[in-house]
Amino acid sequence: MSVYDKLMQVKSERGAGYFVLIDPDRWEISDVDGFVDRINTSGADAIMVGSSLILGDDLQKKMKRIHELSDLPVILFPGNLSQLTPHVDAVFYLVVISGRNPQFLIGDQVQGAPIVKEMGIEPISTGYMLIESGRVTSAEFISGSKPIPRDKPEIAAVHALAAEYMGFKLVYLEAGSGAEHAVSPEMVQAVSQYAKVPIIVGGGIKTPEEAEKLVQAGASFVVTGNVLEDESKAHLMEQFAAAIHTG
Ligand code: 1GP
């Protein structure tokens, strides 16, 4: 079964799915094992790996280790082409549809296509929308694109509909890692009522309660990364999974 089909199965059986994002720069390779073990038993449905910007030089080694340690789907969440790796099951084939920067609309996708084919990883086409979240995020700065204003849910909704009509398999509402304000349930609701394409929501989600509200508003998948990097909050992983699996 493809990773995308597995994700759709999660959505139909569990109501919504929970993804844990690993930013490789934030973990020493020696700590990766413990964190992945924790994800494996938390009830999470997939592991995402990647970041807008990666400085460390051991990315491939960390990806390989994560992939070896987990039976969950491991999905690359690439900030740029240099993050492409065969040590994942699938890649979110991102197009920054909220922006108007040709490099992130078609340039990198063309450059990346033969690499993905050669590596044999599953591409999952994803319309990626940056949503304004209180301050400039790395994703916004690096992609050189303006985010959608957080109080304009109708703009996000029409972008999602366009993504659906263009055949994207998912849309991603992204406030940015460590965002001050997560995407609002109101915006998620507007998008889910207007378009049928499944919605991933991430960026700045700090509590299981917030995650649950996003699912109630229509999110099909919720991502957390930053909040779990604090050891004292790692226990929240199980609570996120339980809150998100409302099906
Ligand atoms: C970032 O949506 C993801 O691209 C997750 O964000 O790290 O803030 O949870 P956080």
mmCIF file of C-alpha atoms and ligand atoms in Angstrom:
data_model
loop_
_atom_site.group_PDB
_atom_site.id
_atom_site.type_symbol
_atom_site.label_atom_id
_atom_site.label_comp_id
_atom_site.label_asym_id
_atom_site.label_seq_id
_atom_site.Cartn_x
_atom_site.Cartn_y
_atom_site.Cartn_z
ATOM 1 C CA MET A 1 0.000 0.000 0.000
ATOM 2 C CA SER A 2 1.332 3.470 -0.817
ATOM 3 C CA VAL A 3 2.099 5.887 2.007
ATOM 4 C CA TYR A 4 -0.653 8.175 0.742
ATOM 5 C CA ASP A 5 -3.174 5.328 0.903
ATOM 6 C CA LYS A 6 -1.993 4.527 4.432
ATOM 7 C CA LEU A 7 -2.569 8.147 5.428
ATOM 8 C CA MET A 8 -6.059 8.060 3.935
ATOM 9 C CA GLN A 9 -6.740 4.857 5.856
ATOM 10 C CA VAL A 10 -5.635 6.545 9.088
ATOM 11 C CA LYS A 11 -7.973 9.432 8.351
ATOM 12 C CA SER A 12 -10.948 7.184 7.757
ATOM 13 C CA GLU A 13 -10.280 4.820 10.680
ATOM 14 C CA ARG A 14 -9.016 7.274 13.322
ATOM 15 C CA GLY A 15 -10.816 10.479 12.332
ATOM 16 C CA ALA A 16 -7.523 12.281 11.786
ATOM 17 C CA GLY A 17 -3.819 11.501 11.847
ATOM 18 C CA TYR A 18 -0.920 12.714 13.967
ATOM 19 C CA PHE A 19 2.537 13.406 12.520
ATOM 20 C CA VAL A 20 5.634 14.107 14.610
ATOM 21 C CA LEU A 21 8.189 16.334 12.887
ATOM 22 C CA ILE A 22 11.892 15.800 13.527
ATOM 23 C CA ASP A 23 14.097 18.777 12.683
ATOM 24 C CA PRO A 24 17.453 17.028 12.194
ATOM 25 C CA ASP A 25 19.471 20.022 13.389
ATOM 26 C CA ARG A 26 17.794 19.910 16.787
ATOM 27 C CA TRP A 27 18.835 16.341 17.597
ATOM 28 C CA GLU A 28 22.240 14.816 18.153
ATOM 29 C CA ILE A 29 22.479 11.474 16.408
ATOM 30 C CA SER A 30 22.973 9.859 19.843
ATOM 31 C CA ASP A 31 19.551 11.167 20.964
ATOM 32 C CA VAL A 32 17.663 10.165 17.842
ATOM 33 C CA ASP A 33 17.166 6.544 18.965
ATOM 34 C CA GLY A 34 15.370 7.446 22.187
ATOM 35 C CA PHE A 35 13.140 10.002 20.496
ATOM 36 C CA VAL A 36 12.140 7.672 17.662
ATOM 37 C CA ASP A 37 11.394 4.880 20.182
ATOM 38 C CA ARG A 38 9.093 7.287 21.937
ATOM 39 C CA ILE A 39 7.315 8.221 18.700
ATOM 40 C CA ASN A 40 6.906 4.517 17.825
ATOM 41 C CA THR A 41 4.921 3.854 20.993
ATOM 42 C CA SER A 42 3.069 7.168 21.220
ATOM 43 C CA GLY A 43 0.244 6.403 18.810
ATOM 44 C CA ALA A 44 1.616 8.787 16.145
ATOM 45 C CA ASP A 45 0.805 7.824 12.554
ATOM 46 C CA ALA A 46 3.893 9.033 10.708
ATOM 47 C CA ILE A 47 7.245 10.709 11.182
ATOM 48 C CA MET A 48 8.139 13.790 9.168
ATOM 49 C CA VAL A 49 11.786 14.808 8.797
ATOM 50 C CA GLY A 50 13.117 18.092 7.462
ATOM 51 C CA SER A 51 13.363 21.834 7.965
ATOM 52 C CA SER A 52 13.478 25.088 5.996
ATOM 53 C CA LEU A 53 17.195 25.261 6.660
ATOM 54 C CA ILE A 54 19.607 22.560 7.817
ATOM 55 C CA LEU A 55 23.128 23.435 8.934
ATOM 56 C CA GLY A 56 24.407 20.062 10.182
ATOM 57 C CA ASP A 57 26.380 17.807 7.848
ATOM 58 C CA ASP A 58 25.039 14.473 9.130
ATOM 59 C CA LEU A 59 21.524 14.748 7.717
ATOM 60 C CA GLN A 60 21.725 11.564 5.627
ATOM 61 C CA LYS A 61 23.072 9.596 8.602
ATOM 62 C CA LYS A 62 20.213 10.802 10.823
ATOM 63 C CA MET A 63 17.572 10.095 8.144
ATOM 64 C CA LYS A 64 18.919 6.560 7.702
ATOM 65 C CA ARG A 65 18.863 5.949 11.451
ATOM 66 C CA ILE A 66 15.273 7.241 11.802
ATOM 67 C CA HIS A 67 14.131 5.083 8.893
ATOM 68 C CA GLU A 68 15.807 1.974 10.331
ATOM 69 C CA LEU A 69 14.289 2.492 13.762
ATOM 70 C CA SER A 70 10.634 2.965 12.824
ATOM 71 C CA ASP A 71 7.956 0.968 11.056
ATOM 72 C CA LEU A 72 5.843 4.110 10.767
ATOM 73 C CA PRO A 73 5.882 5.872 7.399
ATOM 74 C CA VAL A 74 8.847 8.259 7.340
ATOM 75 C CA ILE A 75 8.069 11.264 5.160
ATOM 76 C CA LEU A 76 10.555 13.879 4.027
ATOM 77 C CA PHE A 77 9.423 17.465 4.559
ATOM 78 C CA PRO A 78 12.058 19.169 2.433
ATOM 79 C CA GLY A 79 13.176 22.757 2.825
ATOM 80 C CA ASN A 80 15.252 22.438 -0.342
ATOM 81 C CA LEU A 81 16.606 19.947 -2.864
ATOM 82 C CA SER A 82 19.723 19.112 -0.857
ATOM 83 C CA GLN A 83 17.531 17.351 1.708
ATOM 84 C CA LEU A 84 16.344 14.701 -0.761
ATOM 85 C CA THR A 85 17.286 11.264 0.491
ATOM 86 C CA PRO A 86 16.467 7.627 -0.261
ATOM 87 C CA HIS A 87 16.144 6.992 3.504
ATOM 88 C CA VAL A 88 12.433 7.828 3.636
ATOM 89 C CA ASP A 89 9.271 6.167 2.370
ATOM 90 C CA ALA A 90 7.760 9.259 0.775
ATOM 91 C CA VAL A 91 8.299 12.961 0.269
ATOM 92 C CA PHE A 92 5.770 15.742 0.614
ATOM 93 C CA TYR A 93 6.269 17.168 -2.880
ATOM 94 C CA LEU A 94 5.737 20.734 -1.771
ATOM 95 C CA VAL A 95 4.604 23.638 -3.907
ATOM 96 C CA VAL A 96 4.415 26.939 -2.014
ATOM 97 C CA ILE A 97 1.048 27.915 -3.470
ATOM 98 C CA SER A 98 0.555 30.864 -1.097
ATOM 99 C CA GLY A 99 3.610 32.563 -2.627
ATOM 100 C CA ARG A 100 4.427 33.818 -6.078
ATOM 101 C CA ASN A 101 8.089 32.849 -6.134
ATOM 102 C CA PRO A 102 8.692 30.731 -9.257
ATOM 103 C CA GLN A 103 11.550 28.805 -7.634
ATOM 104 C CA PHE A 104 9.138 27.315 -5.075
ATOM 105 C CA LEU A 105 6.225 27.029 -7.528
ATOM 106 C CA ILE A 106 7.955 25.055 -10.300
ATOM 107 C CA GLY A 107 11.754 25.567 -10.348
ATOM 108 C CA ASP A 108 12.751 23.214 -7.532
ATOM 109 C CA GLN A 109 9.986 20.751 -8.453
ATOM 110 C CA VAL A 110 11.491 20.319 -11.933
ATOM 111 C CA GLN A 111 15.011 19.965 -10.541
ATOM 112 C CA GLY A 112 13.811 17.492 -7.929
ATOM 113 C CA ALA A 113 11.653 15.255 -10.137
ATOM 114 C CA PRO A 114 14.437 13.102 -11.642
ATOM 115 C CA ILE A 115 16.137 12.802 -8.233
ATOM 116 C CA VAL A 116 12.922 11.542 -6.593
ATOM 117 C CA LYS A 117 12.402 9.101 -9.482
ATOM 118 C CA GLU A 118 15.962 7.796 -9.234
ATOM 119 C CA MET A 119 15.690 7.402 -5.446
ATOM 120 C CA GLY A 120 12.421 5.506 -5.800
ATOM 121 C CA ILE A 121 10.605 7.456 -3.079
ATOM 122 C CA GLU A 122 6.882 8.168 -3.249
ATOM 123 C CA PRO A 123 6.013 11.793 -4.062
ATOM 124 C CA ILE A 124 2.864 13.120 -2.396
ATOM 125 C CA SER A 125 1.900 16.395 -4.087
ATOM 126 C CA THR A 126 1.140 18.965 -1.431
ATOM 127 C CA GLY A 127 -0.069 22.537 -1.835
ATOM 128 C CA TYR A 128 1.843 24.337 0.910
ATOM 129 C CA MET A 129 0.399 27.557 2.301
ATOM 130 C CA LEU A 130 2.241 29.829 4.677
ATOM 131 C CA ILE A 131 -0.106 31.529 7.099
ATOM 132 C CA GLU A 132 0.913 34.700 8.920
ATOM 133 C CA SER A 133 1.623 33.852 12.551
ATOM 134 C CA GLY A 134 2.804 36.902 14.441
ATOM 135 C CA ARG A 135 6.383 37.277 13.174
ATOM 136 C CA VAL A 136 8.512 36.354 10.177
ATOM 137 C CA THR A 137 9.183 32.600 10.204
ATOM 138 C CA SER A 138 12.118 30.741 8.636
ATOM 139 C CA ALA A 139 9.806 29.185 6.038
ATOM 140 C CA GLU A 140 8.584 32.633 4.998
ATOM 141 C CA PHE A 141 12.037 34.158 4.846
ATOM 142 C CA ILE A 142 13.681 31.247 3.048
ATOM 143 C CA SER A 143 10.874 30.824 0.508
ATOM 144 C CA GLY A 144 10.821 34.567 -0.191
ATOM 145 C CA SER A 145 7.038 34.586 -0.183
ATOM 146 C CA LYS A 146 4.373 36.481 1.667
ATOM 147 C CA PRO A 147 2.151 34.484 4.015
ATOM 148 C CA ILE A 148 -1.644 34.596 3.837
ATOM 149 C CA PRO A 149 -3.021 36.993 6.515
ATOM 150 C CA ARG A 150 -4.288 34.964 9.483
ATOM 151 C CA ASP A 151 -7.573 36.871 9.553
ATOM 152 C CA LYS A 152 -8.389 36.159 5.891
ATOM 153 C CA PRO A 153 -9.659 32.552 5.908
ATOM 154 C CA GLU A 154 -11.344 33.086 2.555
ATOM 155 C CA ILE A 155 -7.961 33.611 0.879
ATOM 156 C CA ALA A 156 -6.718 30.278 2.269
ATOM 157 C CA ALA A 157 -9.966 28.619 1.151
ATOM 158 C CA VAL A 158 -9.650 29.697 -2.482
ATOM 159 C CA HIS A 159 -5.995 28.635 -2.583
ATOM 160 C CA ALA A 160 -7.037 25.204 -1.288
ATOM 161 C CA LEU A 161 -9.760 24.936 -3.914
ATOM 162 C CA ALA A 162 -7.283 25.849 -6.652
ATOM 163 C CA ALA A 163 -4.904 23.193 -5.268
ATOM 164 C CA GLU A 164 -7.699 20.631 -5.360
ATOM 165 C CA TYR A 165 -8.613 21.536 -8.956
ATOM 166 C CA MET A 166 -4.935 21.242 -9.926
ATOM 167 C CA GLY A 167 -4.845 17.710 -8.495
ATOM 168 C CA PHE A 168 -2.831 18.179 -5.309
ATOM 169 C CA LYS A 169 -3.343 15.263 -2.923
ATOM 170 C CA LEU A 170 -3.031 17.362 0.235
ATOM 171 C CA VAL A 171 -2.853 20.967 1.349
ATOM 172 C CA TYR A 172 -0.685 22.069 4.256
ATOM 173 C CA LEU A 173 -1.656 25.105 6.356
ATOM 174 C CA GLU A 174 1.663 26.174 7.867
ATOM 175 C CA ALA A 175 2.141 28.800 10.554
ATOM 176 C CA GLY A 176 5.893 27.993 10.650
ATOM 177 C CA SER A 177 7.940 26.054 13.145
ATOM 178 C CA GLY A 178 7.752 27.583 16.599
ATOM 179 C CA ALA A 179 5.114 30.062 15.407
ATOM 180 C CA GLU A 180 3.765 32.513 17.950
ATOM 181 C CA HIS A 181 0.188 31.825 16.784
ATOM 182 C CA ALA A 182 -0.906 28.523 15.260
ATOM 183 C CA VAL A 183 -3.343 28.490 12.322
ATOM 184 C CA SER A 184 -6.791 29.269 13.711
ATOM 185 C CA PRO A 185 -9.626 26.710 13.800
ATOM 186 C CA GLU A 186 -11.706 29.344 11.944
ATOM 187 C CA MET A 187 -9.319 29.257 9.001
ATOM 188 C CA VAL A 188 -9.221 25.438 9.010
ATOM 189 C CA GLN A 189 -13.009 25.348 9.058
ATOM 190 C CA ALA A 190 -13.283 27.815 6.152
ATOM 191 C CA VAL A 191 -10.853 25.733 4.083
ATOM 192 C CA SER A 192 -12.479 22.386 4.918
ATOM 193 C CA GLN A 193 -15.946 23.677 4.090
ATOM 194 C CA TYR A 194 -14.848 25.154 0.780
ATOM 195 C CA ALA A 195 -12.536 22.437 -0.580
ATOM 196 C CA LYS A 196 -12.497 18.660 -0.259
ATOM 197 C CA VAL A 197 -8.722 18.157 -0.371
ATOM 198 C CA PRO A 198 -7.401 16.747 2.963
ATOM 199 C CA ILE A 199 -5.749 19.360 5.177
ATOM 200 C CA ILE A 200 -2.527 19.107 7.186
ATOM 201 C CA VAL A 201 -2.081 21.792 9.856
ATOM 202 C CA GLY A 202 1.205 22.594 11.586
ATOM 203 C CA GLY A 203 3.296 25.276 13.216
ATOM 204 C CA GLY A 204 3.133 26.542 16.777
ATOM 205 C CA ILE A 205 0.668 23.946 18.105
ATOM 206 C CA LYS A 206 1.470 23.651 21.785
ATOM 207 C CA THR A 207 -1.327 21.700 23.456
ATOM 208 C CA PRO A 208 -3.452 18.613 22.728
ATOM 209 C CA GLU A 209 -6.548 20.776 23.252
ATOM 210 C CA GLU A 210 -5.507 23.084 20.409
ATOM 211 C CA ALA A 211 -4.881 20.048 18.195
ATOM 212 C CA GLU A 212 -8.307 18.635 19.003
ATOM 213 C CA LYS A 213 -9.987 21.914 18.051
ATOM 214 C CA LEU A 214 -8.178 21.903 14.698
ATOM 215 C CA VAL A 215 -9.457 18.384 14.009
ATOM 216 C CA GLN A 216 -12.983 19.403 14.987
ATOM 217 C CA ALA A 217 -12.645 22.301 12.533
ATOM 218 C CA GLY A 218 -11.789 19.895 9.712
ATOM 219 C CA ALA A 219 -8.038 19.152 9.817
ATOM 220 C CA SER A 220 -7.228 15.661 8.540
ATOM 221 C CA PHE A 221 -3.681 15.652 9.927
ATOM 222 C CA VAL A 222 -1.952 17.633 12.656
ATOM 223 C CA VAL A 223 1.825 18.115 12.978
ATOM 224 C CA THR A 224 3.843 18.952 16.053
ATOM 225 C CA GLY A 225 7.607 19.452 16.181
ATOM 226 C CA ASN A 226 8.997 22.194 18.355
ATOM 227 C CA VAL A 227 6.935 21.579 21.486
ATOM 228 C CA LEU A 228 8.283 18.033 21.851
ATOM 229 C CA GLU A 229 11.914 19.118 21.698
ATOM 230 C CA ASP A 230 11.636 20.199 25.323
ATOM 231 C CA GLU A 231 12.227 17.004 27.342
ATOM 232 C CA SER A 232 9.709 18.105 29.973
ATOM 233 C CA LYS A 233 6.990 18.229 27.292
ATOM 234 C CA ALA A 234 7.837 15.008 25.447
ATOM 235 C CA HIS A 235 5.094 13.179 27.363
ATOM 236 C CA LEU A 236 2.572 15.307 25.479
ATOM 237 C CA MET A 237 3.107 13.112 22.417
ATOM 238 C CA GLU A 238 0.719 10.416 23.684
ATOM 239 C CA GLN A 239 -1.829 13.091 24.619
ATOM 240 C CA PHE A 240 -1.600 14.686 21.173
ATOM 241 C CA ALA A 241 -2.209 11.303 19.549
ATOM 242 C CA ALA A 242 -5.248 10.639 21.742
ATOM 243 C CA ALA A 243 -6.705 14.114 21.169
ATOM 244 C CA ILE A 244 -6.255 13.938 17.398
ATOM 245 C CA HIS A 245 -7.645 10.410 17.013
ATOM 246 C CA THR A 246 -11.205 11.437 17.472
ATOM 247 C CA GLY A 247 -12.604 9.036 14.917
HETATM 248 C C1 1GP B 1 6.711 23.194 10.996
HETATM 249 O O1 1GP B 1 4.436 22.601 10.874
HETATM 250 C C2 1GP B 1 5.653 22.226 11.390
HETATM 251 O O2 1GP B 1 6.959 23.174 9.650
HETATM 252 C C3 1GP B 1 5.655 22.013 12.884
HETATM 253 O O3 1GP B 1 5.739 23.216 13.596
HETATM 254 O O4 1GP B 1 7.671 22.856 15.116
HETATM 255 O O5 1GP B 1 5.979 24.639 15.595
HETATM 256 O O6 1GP B 1 5.389 22.251 15.878
HETATM 257 P P1 1GP B 1 6.207 23.242 15.132
#
